[in-house]
PDB file of C-alpha atoms in Angstrom:
ATOM      1  CA  GLY A 179      25.919  14.829 -28.967  1.00  0.00           C
ATOM      2  CA  ILE A 180      26.020  15.033 -32.720  1.00  0.00           C
ATOM      3  CA  ASN A 181      23.963  13.000 -35.135  1.00  0.00           C
ATOM      4  CA  ALA A 182      26.532  11.982 -37.746  1.00  0.00           C
ATOM      5  CA  GLU A 183      23.919  11.305 -40.441  1.00  0.00           C
ATOM      6  CA  TYR A 184      22.460  14.825 -40.416  1.00  0.00           C
ATOM      7  CA  GLY A 185      25.267  16.739 -38.707  1.00  0.00           C
ATOM      8  CA  ARG A 186      22.789  18.397 -36.277  1.00  0.00           C
ATOM      9  CA  GLN A 187      23.565  19.385 -32.698  1.00  0.00           C
ATOM     10  CA  TYR A 188      21.259  17.936 -30.006  1.00  0.00           C
ATOM     11  CA  ASP A 189      20.918  18.517 -26.309  1.00  0.00           C
ATOM     12  CA  ILE A 190      21.239  15.317 -24.288  1.00  0.00           C
ATOM     13  CA  TYR A 191      19.185  14.788 -21.151  1.00  0.00           C
ATOM     14  CA  ALA A 192      19.496  12.053 -18.566  1.00  0.00           C
ATOM     15  CA  VAL A 193      16.356  10.026 -18.031  1.00  0.00           C
ATOM     16  CA  GLU A 194      15.815   7.935 -14.935  1.00  0.00           C
ATOM     17  CA  ILE A 195      14.304   4.513 -15.386  1.00  0.00           C
ATOM     18  CA  ASN A 196      13.187   3.198 -12.040  1.00  0.00           C
ATOM     19  CA  LEU A 197      12.496  -0.532 -12.102  1.00  0.00           C
ATOM     20  CA  ARG A 198      12.051  -1.059  -8.387  1.00  0.00           C
ATOM     21  CA  PRO A 199       8.632  -1.734  -6.852  1.00  0.00           C
ATOM     22  CA  GLY A 200       6.590   1.412  -6.357  1.00  0.00           C
ATOM     23  CA  GLY A 201       4.364   2.685  -3.585  1.00  0.00           C
ATOM     24  CA  THR A 202       1.427   0.470  -4.555  1.00  0.00           C
ATOM     25  CA  THR A 203       3.455  -2.748  -4.377  1.00  0.00           C
ATOM     26  CA  HIS A 204       3.491  -3.088  -0.589  1.00  0.00           C
ATOM     27  CA  PRO A 205      -0.289  -2.776  -0.040  1.00  0.00           C
ATOM     28  CA  LEU A 206      -1.072  -5.123  -2.924  1.00  0.00           C
ATOM     29  CA  MET A 207       1.408  -7.708  -1.642  1.00  0.00           C
ATOM     30  CA  THR A 208      -0.067  -7.341   1.858  1.00  0.00           C
ATOM     31  CA  LEU A 209      -3.523  -8.087   0.437  1.00  0.00           C
ATOM     32  CA  LYS A 210      -2.197 -10.963  -1.651  1.00  0.00           C
ATOM     33  CA  TYR A 211      -0.400 -12.707   1.209  1.00  0.00           C
ATOM     34  CA  LEU A 212      -3.077 -12.136   3.846  1.00  0.00           C
ATOM     35  CA  MET A 213      -5.856 -13.390   1.568  1.00  0.00           C
ATOM     36  CA  ASN A 214      -3.813 -15.996  -0.300  1.00  0.00           C
ATOM     37  CA  GLY A 215      -5.476 -14.575  -3.378  1.00  0.00           C
ATOM     38  CA  LYS A 216      -4.953 -12.926  -6.715  1.00  0.00           C
ATOM     39  CA  TYR A 217      -6.397 -10.403  -9.126  1.00  0.00           C
ATOM     40  CA  ASP A 218      -8.948 -12.019 -11.450  1.00  0.00           C
ATOM     41  CA  VAL A 219      -8.800 -10.243 -14.802  1.00  0.00           C
ATOM     42  CA  GLU A 220     -12.103 -11.712 -16.039  1.00  0.00           C
ATOM     43  CA  LYS A 221     -14.042 -10.661 -12.921  1.00  0.00           C
ATOM     44  CA  GLY A 222     -12.140  -7.392 -12.579  1.00  0.00           C
ATOM     45  CA  GLY A 223     -11.313  -7.728  -8.895  1.00  0.00           C
ATOM     46  CA  PHE A 224      -9.080  -9.205  -6.235  1.00  0.00           C
ATOM     47  CA  PHE A 225     -10.339 -12.421  -4.660  1.00  0.00           C
ATOM     48  CA  GLY A 226      -9.116 -14.535  -1.772  1.00  0.00           C
ATOM     49  CA  ALA A 227      -8.326 -18.189  -2.438  1.00  0.00           C
ATOM     50  CA  ASN A 228     -11.698 -19.433  -1.149  1.00  0.00           C
ATOM     51  CA  SER A 229     -13.900 -16.397  -1.649  1.00  0.00           C
ATOM     52  CA  GLU A 230     -16.310 -15.112  -4.255  1.00  0.00           C
ATOM     53  CA  ILE A 231     -16.420 -11.709  -2.537  1.00  0.00           C
ATOM     54  CA  PRO A 232     -13.949  -9.202  -4.004  1.00  0.00           C
ATOM     55  CA  LYS A 233     -11.582  -7.444  -1.616  1.00  0.00           C
ATOM     56  CA  TYR A 234     -10.709  -3.763  -1.648  1.00  0.00           C
ATOM     57  CA  TYR A 235      -7.970  -1.841   0.064  1.00  0.00           C
ATOM     58  CA  VAL A 236      -7.007   1.690   0.978  1.00  0.00           C
ATOM     59  CA  ALA A 237      -3.414   2.350   1.971  1.00  0.00           C
ATOM     60  CA  SER A 238      -1.120   5.135   3.063  1.00  0.00           C
ATOM     61  CA  ASP A 239       2.497   5.300   4.103  1.00  0.00           C
ATOM     62  CA  ASN A 240       1.899   8.758   5.547  1.00  0.00           C
ATOM     63  CA  LEU A 241      -0.630   8.457   8.371  1.00  0.00           C
ATOM     64  CA  HIS A 242       0.655  11.223  10.604  1.00  0.00           C
ATOM     65  CA  SER A 243      -0.137  13.577  13.440  1.00  0.00           C
ATOM     66  CA  PRO A 244       1.960  15.445  15.995  1.00  0.00           C
ATOM     67  CA  LYS A 245      -0.157  13.596  18.579  1.00  0.00           C
ATOM     68  CA  TYR A 246       1.464  10.309  17.490  1.00  0.00           C
ATOM     69  CA  GLN A 247       4.943  11.519  18.430  1.00  0.00           C
ATOM     70  CA  GLY A 248       6.194   9.779  21.542  1.00  0.00           C
ATOM     71  CA  LEU A 249       3.988   6.716  21.005  1.00  0.00           C
ATOM     72  CA  LEU A 250       5.864   3.445  21.163  1.00  0.00           C
ATOM     73  CA  PRO A 251       5.051   0.483  18.925  1.00  0.00           C
ATOM     74  CA  SER A 252       3.584  -1.230  21.997  1.00  0.00           C
ATOM     75  CA  ASP A 253       1.253   1.780  22.465  1.00  0.00           C
ATOM     76  CA  LEU A 254       0.081   1.391  18.869  1.00  0.00           C
ATOM     77  CA  MET A 255      -0.560  -2.328  19.427  1.00  0.00           C
ATOM     78  CA  SER A 256      -2.710  -1.461  22.474  1.00  0.00           C
ATOM     79  CA  ILE A 257      -4.685   1.105  20.445  1.00  0.00           C
ATOM     80  CA  ILE A 258      -5.178  -1.383  17.613  1.00  0.00           C
ATOM     81  CA  SER A 259      -6.403  -4.034  20.046  1.00  0.00           C
ATOM     82  CA  SER A 260      -8.705  -1.784  22.070  1.00  0.00           C
ATOM     83  CA  HIS A 261     -10.376  -0.387  18.920  1.00  0.00           C
ATOM     84  CA  ASP A 262     -10.607  -3.741  17.105  1.00  0.00           C
ATOM     85  CA  LEU A 263      -8.524  -2.490  14.175  1.00  0.00           C
ATOM     86  CA  SER A 264      -6.405  -5.573  13.566  1.00  0.00           C
ATOM     87  CA  PHE A 265      -6.768  -7.733  10.492  1.00  0.00           C
ATOM     88  CA  ASN A 266      -9.126 -10.693  10.989  1.00  0.00           C
ATOM     89  CA  ILE A 267      -8.040 -13.650   8.876  1.00  0.00           C
ATOM     90  CA  GLU A 268     -11.490 -15.300   9.075  1.00  0.00           C
ATOM     91  CA  SER A 269     -13.441 -12.323   7.738  1.00  0.00           C
ATOM     92  CA  GLY A 270     -10.603 -11.056   5.539  1.00  0.00           C
ATOM     93  CA  LYS A 271     -11.115  -7.537   6.881  1.00  0.00           C
ATOM     94  CA  GLY A 272      -9.184  -5.104   9.010  1.00  0.00           C
ATOM     95  CA  SER A 273      -6.006  -3.068   9.114  1.00  0.00           C
ATOM     96  CA  VAL A 274      -2.314  -3.846   8.881  1.00  0.00           C
ATOM     97  CA  PHE A 275       0.095  -1.207  10.159  1.00  0.00           C
ATOM     98  CA  HIS A 276       3.649  -0.795   8.920  1.00  0.00           C
ATOM     99  CA  LEU A 277       6.511   1.704   9.206  1.00  0.00           C
ATOM    100  CA  ILE A 278       5.810   1.816  12.945  1.00  0.00           C
ATOM    101  CA  GLY A 279       9.472   2.493  13.635  1.00  0.00           C
ATOM    102  CA  SER A 280       8.885   6.124  12.632  1.00  0.00           C
ATOM    103  CA  LEU A 281       5.888   6.561  14.936  1.00  0.00           C
ATOM    104  CA  SER A 282       7.604   7.809  18.091  1.00  0.00           C
ATOM    105  CA  GLU A 283      10.122  10.168  16.516  1.00  0.00           C
ATOM    106  CA  PHE A 284       8.209  11.482  13.491  1.00  0.00           C
ATOM    107  CA  GLY A 285       4.574  10.843  14.479  1.00  0.00           C
ATOM    108  CA  LYS A 286       3.843   8.814  11.358  1.00  0.00           C
ATOM    109  CA  CYS A 287       3.267   5.253  10.243  1.00  0.00           C
ATOM    110  CA  GLY A 288       1.643   3.384   7.377  1.00  0.00           C
ATOM    111  CA  VAL A 289      -1.550   1.386   7.182  1.00  0.00           C
ATOM    112  CA  THR A 290      -3.351  -0.877   4.722  1.00  0.00           C
ATOM    113  CA  CYS A 291      -7.096  -1.279   5.363  1.00  0.00           C
ATOM    114  CA  ILE A 292      -8.939  -4.167   3.720  1.00  0.00           C
ATOM    115  CA  GLY A 293     -12.691  -4.622   3.322  1.00  0.00           C
ATOM    116  CA  ASP A 294     -15.451  -6.142   1.199  1.00  0.00           C
ATOM    117  CA  SER A 295     -16.254  -2.804  -0.457  1.00  0.00           C
ATOM    118  CA  PRO A 296     -14.400   0.416  -1.173  1.00  0.00           C
ATOM    119  CA  GLU A 297     -16.453   2.123   1.545  1.00  0.00           C
ATOM    120  CA  GLU A 298     -15.635  -0.554   4.106  1.00  0.00           C
ATOM    121  CA  ALA A 299     -11.922  -0.362   3.328  1.00  0.00           C
ATOM    122  CA  GLN A 300     -12.067   3.414   3.732  1.00  0.00           C
ATOM    123  CA  THR A 301     -13.727   3.235   7.154  1.00  0.00           C
TER     124      THR A 301
END
């Protein structure tokens, strides 16, 4: 394009502006809805509706292994149950799996792990 005021030639580049929710939206919304809570700016943490203990999460949409290929969603549910990985609403801790439709074919799924400390969420 040309700037009429100065008569200079400029190169024009397209810039993408992406206003859709990003990769951190899903885990944060999972935490928010499971805990019925919100981020407290003054305390600097996320708190459940009836809790003074901050909650932490670790999430991935790329938990993968070739060993997961061929597993059905029902197999994953059995693994979650037998290893006590499910989210416990009373303690506000545990894991929530998502993207399980890609487990059998691609050997990957997603998970959000919630705990009372960063270390607990990580483990």
